[in-house]
CSV table of C-alpha atoms in Angstrom, one decimal:
chain,number,residue,atom,x,y,z
A,1,MET,CA,-0.6,12.7,-21.9
A,2,PRO,CA,0.4,11.3,-25.3
A,3,LYS,CA,0.1,7.5,-25.7
A,4,GLY,CA,3.4,5.8,-24.8
A,5,HIS,CA,4.8,8.8,-23.0
A,6,LYS,CA,6.2,7.7,-19.6
A,7,ARG,CA,5.9,9.9,-16.6
A,8,LYS,CA,9.2,11.5,-15.5
A,9,LEU,CA,10.5,10.7,-12.1
A,10,PHE,CA,9.8,14.1,-10.6
A,11,ASP,CA,6.2,14.0,-11.9
A,12,GLN,CA,5.7,11.1,-9.5
A,13,PRO,CA,4.2,11.5,-5.9
A,14,GLN,CA,6.8,12.6,-3.4
A,15,ASN,CA,6.8,9.2,-1.6
A,16,VAL,CA,7.6,7.4,-4.8
A,17,ILE,CA,10.5,9.9,-5.5
A,18,ASN,CA,11.8,9.3,-1.9
A,19,TRP,CA,11.7,5.5,-2.3
A,20,TRP,CA,13.4,5.7,-5.8
A,21,PHE,CA,16.3,7.7,-4.5
A,22,ALA,CA,16.7,5.4,-1.5
A,23,ILE,CA,16.9,2.4,-3.8
A,24,LYS,CA,19.3,4.1,-6.2
A,25,ALA,CA,21.6,5.3,-3.4
A,26,ILE,CA,21.9,1.8,-1.9
A,27,ARG,CA,22.4,0.2,-5.3
A,28,ILE,CA,25.3,2.4,-6.3
A,29,SER,CA,27.0,2.6,-2.9
A,30,ARG,CA,30.3,0.8,-2.3
A,31,PRO,CA,30.5,-1.6,0.7
A,32,TYR,CA,32.8,0.7,2.7
A,33,ILE,CA,30.4,3.6,2.6
A,34,GLU,CA,27.2,1.6,2.8
A,35,GLY,CA,27.0,1.7,6.6
A,36,ALA,CA,27.3,5.5,6.7
A,37,LEU,CA,24.8,5.9,3.9
A,38,ARG,CA,22.3,3.8,5.8
A,39,VAL,CA,22.7,6.0,8.9
A,40,PHE,CA,22.0,9.1,6.7
A,41,LEU,CA,19.0,7.4,5.0
A,42,ARG,CA,17.6,6.3,8.4
A,43,VAL,CA,17.7,9.8,9.8
A,44,ARG,CA,16.3,11.4,6.6
A,45,LEU,CA,13.5,8.8,6.1
A,46,SER,CA,12.5,8.8,9.8
A,47,PHE,CA,12.0,12.5,9.6
A,48,GLN,CA,10.1,12.4,6.3
A,49,GLU,CA,7.8,9.6,7.3
A,50,ARG,CA,6.9,11.1,10.7
A,51,LYS,CA,4.2,13.3,9.2
A,52,ARG,CA,2.8,10.5,7.1
A,53,SER,CA,2.6,8.2,10.1
A,54,LYS,CA,0.6,10.7,12.1
A,55,ALA,CA,-1.8,11.4,9.2
A,56,LEU,CA,-2.3,7.6,8.7
A,57,GLU,CA,-3.0,7.1,12.4
A,58,ALA,CA,-5.5,9.9,12.4
A,59,ALA,CA,-7.2,8.7,9.3
A,60,PHE,CA,-7.4,5.2,10.7
A,61,GLU,CA,-9.0,6.2,14.0
A,62,THR,CA,-11.5,8.4,12.2
A,63,THR,CA,-12.5,5.8,9.7
A,64,LEU,CA,-12.8,3.1,12.3
A,65,ARG,CA,-15.0,5.3,14.6
A,66,GLU,CA,-17.3,6.3,11.7
A,67,PHE,CA,-17.5,2.8,10.3
A,68,ARG,CA,-18.7,1.5,13.7
A,69,LYS,CA,-21.4,4.1,13.8
A,70,LEU,CA,-22.4,3.3,10.2
A,71,ASN,CA,-22.6,-0.4,10.8
A,72,SER,CA,-26.1,-0.3,12.4
A,73,THR,CA,-27.6,1.8,9.5
A,74,LYS,CA,-29.2,0.8,6.1
A,75,PHE,CA,-26.5,2.7,4.1
A,76,ASP,CA,-25.0,-0.5,2.6
A,77,GLU,CA,-23.3,1.2,-0.3
A,78,LEU,CA,-21.5,3.6,2.1
A,79,LYS,CA,-20.4,0.6,4.1
A,80,VAL,CA,-18.7,-0.8,1.0
A,81,PHE,CA,-16.6,2.3,0.7
A,82,PHE,CA,-15.8,2.4,4.4
A,83,ASN,CA,-14.8,-1.2,4.5
A,84,LEU,CA,-12.5,-0.6,1.5
A,85,SER,CA,-11.0,2.4,3.2
A,86,LEU,CA,-10.4,0.5,6.5
A,87,PHE,CA,-8.9,-2.5,4.7
A,88,PHE,CA,-6.5,-0.2,2.9
A,89,LEU,CA,-5.5,1.7,6.0
A,90,ILE,CA,-4.7,-1.4,8.0
A,91,ALA,CA,-2.4,-2.6,5.3
A,92,GLU,CA,-0.9,0.8,4.9
A,93,ARG,CA,-0.1,1.1,8.6
A,94,ASP,CA,1.5,-2.3,8.6
A,95,ILE,CA,3.9,-1.3,5.8
A,96,GLN,CA,4.5,2.2,7.3
A,97,SER,CA,5.6,0.5,10.6
A,98,VAL,CA,8.5,-1.4,8.9
A,99,LYS,CA,9.3,0.8,5.9
A,100,VAL,CA,12.2,2.7,7.4
A,101,ASP,CA,13.7,-0.5,8.8
A,102,ALA,CA,13.4,-2.2,5.4
A,103,LEU,CA,15.5,0.5,3.8
A,104,SER,CA,17.9,1.6,6.4
A,105,HIS,CA,18.2,-0.7,9.5
A,106,PRO,CA,21.9,-1.4,10.2
A,107,ASP,CA,21.2,-5.0,10.8
A,108,LYS,CA,20.8,-7.0,7.6
A,109,TRP,CA,18.5,-9.6,9.2
A,110,LYS,CA,16.2,-6.9,10.5
A,111,ARG,CA,16.1,-5.3,7.0
A,112,ASN,CA,15.3,-8.8,5.6
A,113,VAL,CA,12.4,-9.4,8.0
A,114,SER,CA,11.0,-5.9,7.3
A,115,LEU,CA,11.2,-6.6,3.6
A,116,ARG,CA,9.4,-9.9,4.0
A,117,ILE,CA,6.6,-8.2,6.0
A,118,ILE,CA,6.2,-5.6,3.2
A,119,LEU,CA,6.0,-8.4,0.6
A,120,LEU,CA,3.5,-10.4,2.6
A,121,VAL,CA,1.2,-7.4,3.2
A,122,ILE,CA,1.2,-6.6,-0.5
A,123,HIS,CA,0.9,-10.3,-1.4
A,124,GLU,CA,-2.3,-10.6,0.8
A,125,TRP,CA,-3.7,-7.3,-0.6
A,126,ASP,CA,-6.5,-9.0,-2.6
A,127,MET,CA,-8.9,-6.2,-3.6
A,128,ALA,CA,-11.1,-8.7,-5.4
A,129,LYS,CA,-12.2,-10.3,-2.1
A,130,VAL,CA,-12.7,-7.0,-0.4
A,131,ALA,CA,-14.5,-5.2,-3.2
A,132,PRO,CA,-15.4,-7.5,-6.1
A,133,ALA,CA,-15.9,-5.5,-9.3
A,134,ASN,CA,-19.6,-6.3,-9.6
A,135,LYS,CA,-20.3,-5.4,-6.0
A,136,LEU,CA,-18.3,-2.2,-6.3
A,137,ASN,CA,-20.1,-1.2,-9.5
A,138,GLU,CA,-23.4,-1.8,-7.8
A,139,ALA,CA,-22.4,0.4,-5.0
A,140,TYR,CA,-21.3,3.1,-7.4
A,141,GLU,CA,-24.6,3.0,-9.1
A,142,ALA,CA,-26.7,2.9,-5.9
A,143,ALA,CA,-24.8,5.8,-4.4
A,144,GLY,CA,-24.7,7.9,-7.6
A,145,ILE,CA,-20.9,8.1,-7.8
A,146,SER,CA,-19.6,10.3,-10.6
A,147,GLN,CA,-17.8,8.7,-13.6
A,148,GLU,CA,-14.6,10.7,-12.8
A,149,SER,CA,-14.3,9.2,-9.3
A,150,ARG,CA,-15.0,5.7,-10.8
A,151,ASP,CA,-12.2,6.2,-13.4
A,152,GLU,CA,-9.7,7.4,-10.7
A,153,MET,CA,-10.5,4.4,-8.5
A,154,THR,CA,-10.0,2.0,-11.4
A,155,ALA,CA,-6.6,3.6,-12.2
A,156,ALA,CA,-5.6,3.2,-8.6
A,157,PHE,CA,-6.7,-0.4,-8.4
A,158,ARG,CA,-4.8,-1.2,-11.6
A,159,LYS,CA,-1.5,0.1,-10.1
A,160,ILE,CA,-2.0,-1.6,-6.7
A,161,ASN,CA,-3.0,-4.9,-8.4
A,162,LYS,CA,0.1,-4.8,-10.6
A,163,ALA,CA,2.3,-4.6,-7.4
A,164,HIS,CA,0.2,-7.3,-5.9
A,165,ALA,CA,0.8,-9.6,-8.8
A,166,LYS,CA,4.5,-9.0,-8.7
A,167,ALA,CA,4.6,-9.7,-5.0
A,168,LYS,CA,2.8,-13.0,-5.5
A,169,LYS,CA,5.3,-14.0,-8.1
A,170,LEU,CA,8.3,-13.0,-6.0
A,171,LEU,CA,6.9,-14.7,-2.9
A,172,ALA,CA,5.4,-17.8,-4.6
A,173,ARG,CA,7.9,-20.2,-2.9
A,174,ALA,CA,9.2,-18.1,0.0
A,175,ARG,CA,5.9,-17.2,1.5
A,176,HIS,CA,4.9,-20.7,2.6
A,177,SER,CA,8.4,-21.7,3.7
A,178,THR,CA,9.6,-18.6,5.5
A,179,ILE,CA,6.7,-16.2,6.3
A,180,ALA,CA,3.2,-17.6,6.6
A,181,HIS,CA,4.6,-21.0,7.6
A,182,ARG,CA,8.0,-22.4,8.6
A,183,ASP,CA,9.5,-25.2,6.4
A,184,ALA,CA,10.8,-28.1,8.5
A,185,ASN,CA,13.9,-28.1,6.4
A,186,ALA,CA,15.8,-25.3,8.2
A,187,LEU,CA,18.6,-25.1,5.6
A,188,LEU,CA,16.1,-24.6,2.8
A,189,GLN,CA,14.3,-22.0,4.9
A,190,TYR,CA,17.5,-20.1,5.4
A,191,GLU,CA,18.5,-20.3,1.8
A,192,LEU,CA,15.1,-18.9,0.7
A,193,ILE,CA,15.4,-16.0,3.2
A,194,SER,CA,19.0,-15.2,2.2
A,195,LYS,CA,18.1,-15.1,-1.5
A,196,LEU,CA,15.2,-12.6,-1.1
A,197,ASP,CA,15.9,-9.9,-3.7
A,198,ALA,CA,15.9,-6.7,-1.8
A,199,GLN,CA,16.1,-4.4,-4.8
A,200,GLU,CA,13.1,-6.2,-6.5
A,201,THR,CA,11.2,-6.1,-3.3
A,202,LEU,CA,11.7,-2.3,-3.0
A,203,LYS,CA,10.7,-1.8,-6.6
A,204,ILE,CA,7.4,-3.6,-5.8
A,205,ALA,CA,6.9,-1.4,-2.8
A,206,VAL,CA,7.5,1.7,-5.0
A,207,SER,CA,4.9,0.4,-7.5
A,208,PHE,CA,2.5,-0.2,-4.6
A,209,TYR,CA,2.9,3.3,-3.2
A,210,ASP,CA,2.4,4.8,-6.7
A,211,GLY,CA,-1.1,3.2,-6.7
A,212,ALA,CA,-1.7,3.8,-3.0
A,213,ASP,CA,-1.1,7.5,-3.3
A,214,LEU,CA,-3.7,7.8,-6.1
A,215,PHE,CA,-6.1,5.6,-4.0
A,216,ILE,CA,-5.6,7.9,-1.0
A,217,LYS,CA,-6.4,11.0,-3.1
A,218,THR,CA,-9.5,9.4,-4.7
A,219,LEU,CA,-11.2,7.5,-1.9
A,220,PRO,CA,-12.0,10.5,0.3
A,221,LYS,CA,-13.6,12.3,-2.7
A,222,LEU,CA,-15.7,9.2,-3.4
A,223,MET,CA,-16.8,8.8,0.2
A,224,LEU,CA,-17.8,12.5,0.3
A,225,GLU,CA,-20.0,11.8,-2.8
A,226,ALA,CA,-21.5,8.7,-1.2
A,227,GLY,CA,-22.1,10.7,2.1
A,228,SER,CA,-23.8,13.7,0.5
A,229,LEU,CA,-27.5,14.3,1.2
A,230,PRO,CA,-28.7,13.4,-2.4
A,231,SER,CA,-26.6,10.1,-2.3
A,232,LEU,CA,-27.8,9.2,1.2
A,233,LEU,CA,-31.4,9.8,0.2
A,234,LYS,CA,-30.9,7.6,-2.9
A,235,GLN,CA,-29.3,4.9,-0.8
A,236,TYR,CA,-32.1,5.0,1.8
A,237,GLY,CA,-34.7,4.8,-1.0
A,238,ASN,CA,-33.0,1.7,-2.3
A,239,HIS,CA,-33.7,-0.1,1.0
A,240,ALA,CA,-37.0,1.5,2.0
């Protein structure tokens, strides 16, 4: 892709397209049709997200089961990748649980709560504490991970970290007063909740999902490499 060339909307992953259209539809709607539009969006999004929810649940259960088995072995590098995967899936399932409500629930307060949950999950998504760059690079080397997989993971991390940084900025004040803690000044707490920018929150969520989709595509390939016989022998030899 030429330098400076922006990806077109329909070149994006389907989840990003869906979120973009939902945001656009709500933004341009008039107050007297907004209720009907949200009903339509709720039905459509619920149907679209059902398949993703089932896939996420299956991936979560499989990863958790295999990680528990792996925990008593010497394959430390593979543990790094499984830990990264499980950390991601926990956050992903949290967002998935409230995403439809954040976009389409008829009650404004319920939408606001769901938006705050999404922001908080993304805000707390600190990949540096789960997989520090030096530790991840050591795991890549020890497991013999290809440069292609490393580059794809780096690209996914950059997109997710960009959404994380935006969420931290948007939540800088509201997080401590309305989500993680409750400010003793109830009026201030209410004002902060009421002023939460729904459109900006949804943009951050779209940005997060752009990186998350790339992460989902890359991580299984990386774990297959780390779980291959040559890689397992290499890892075992490192700790023999």
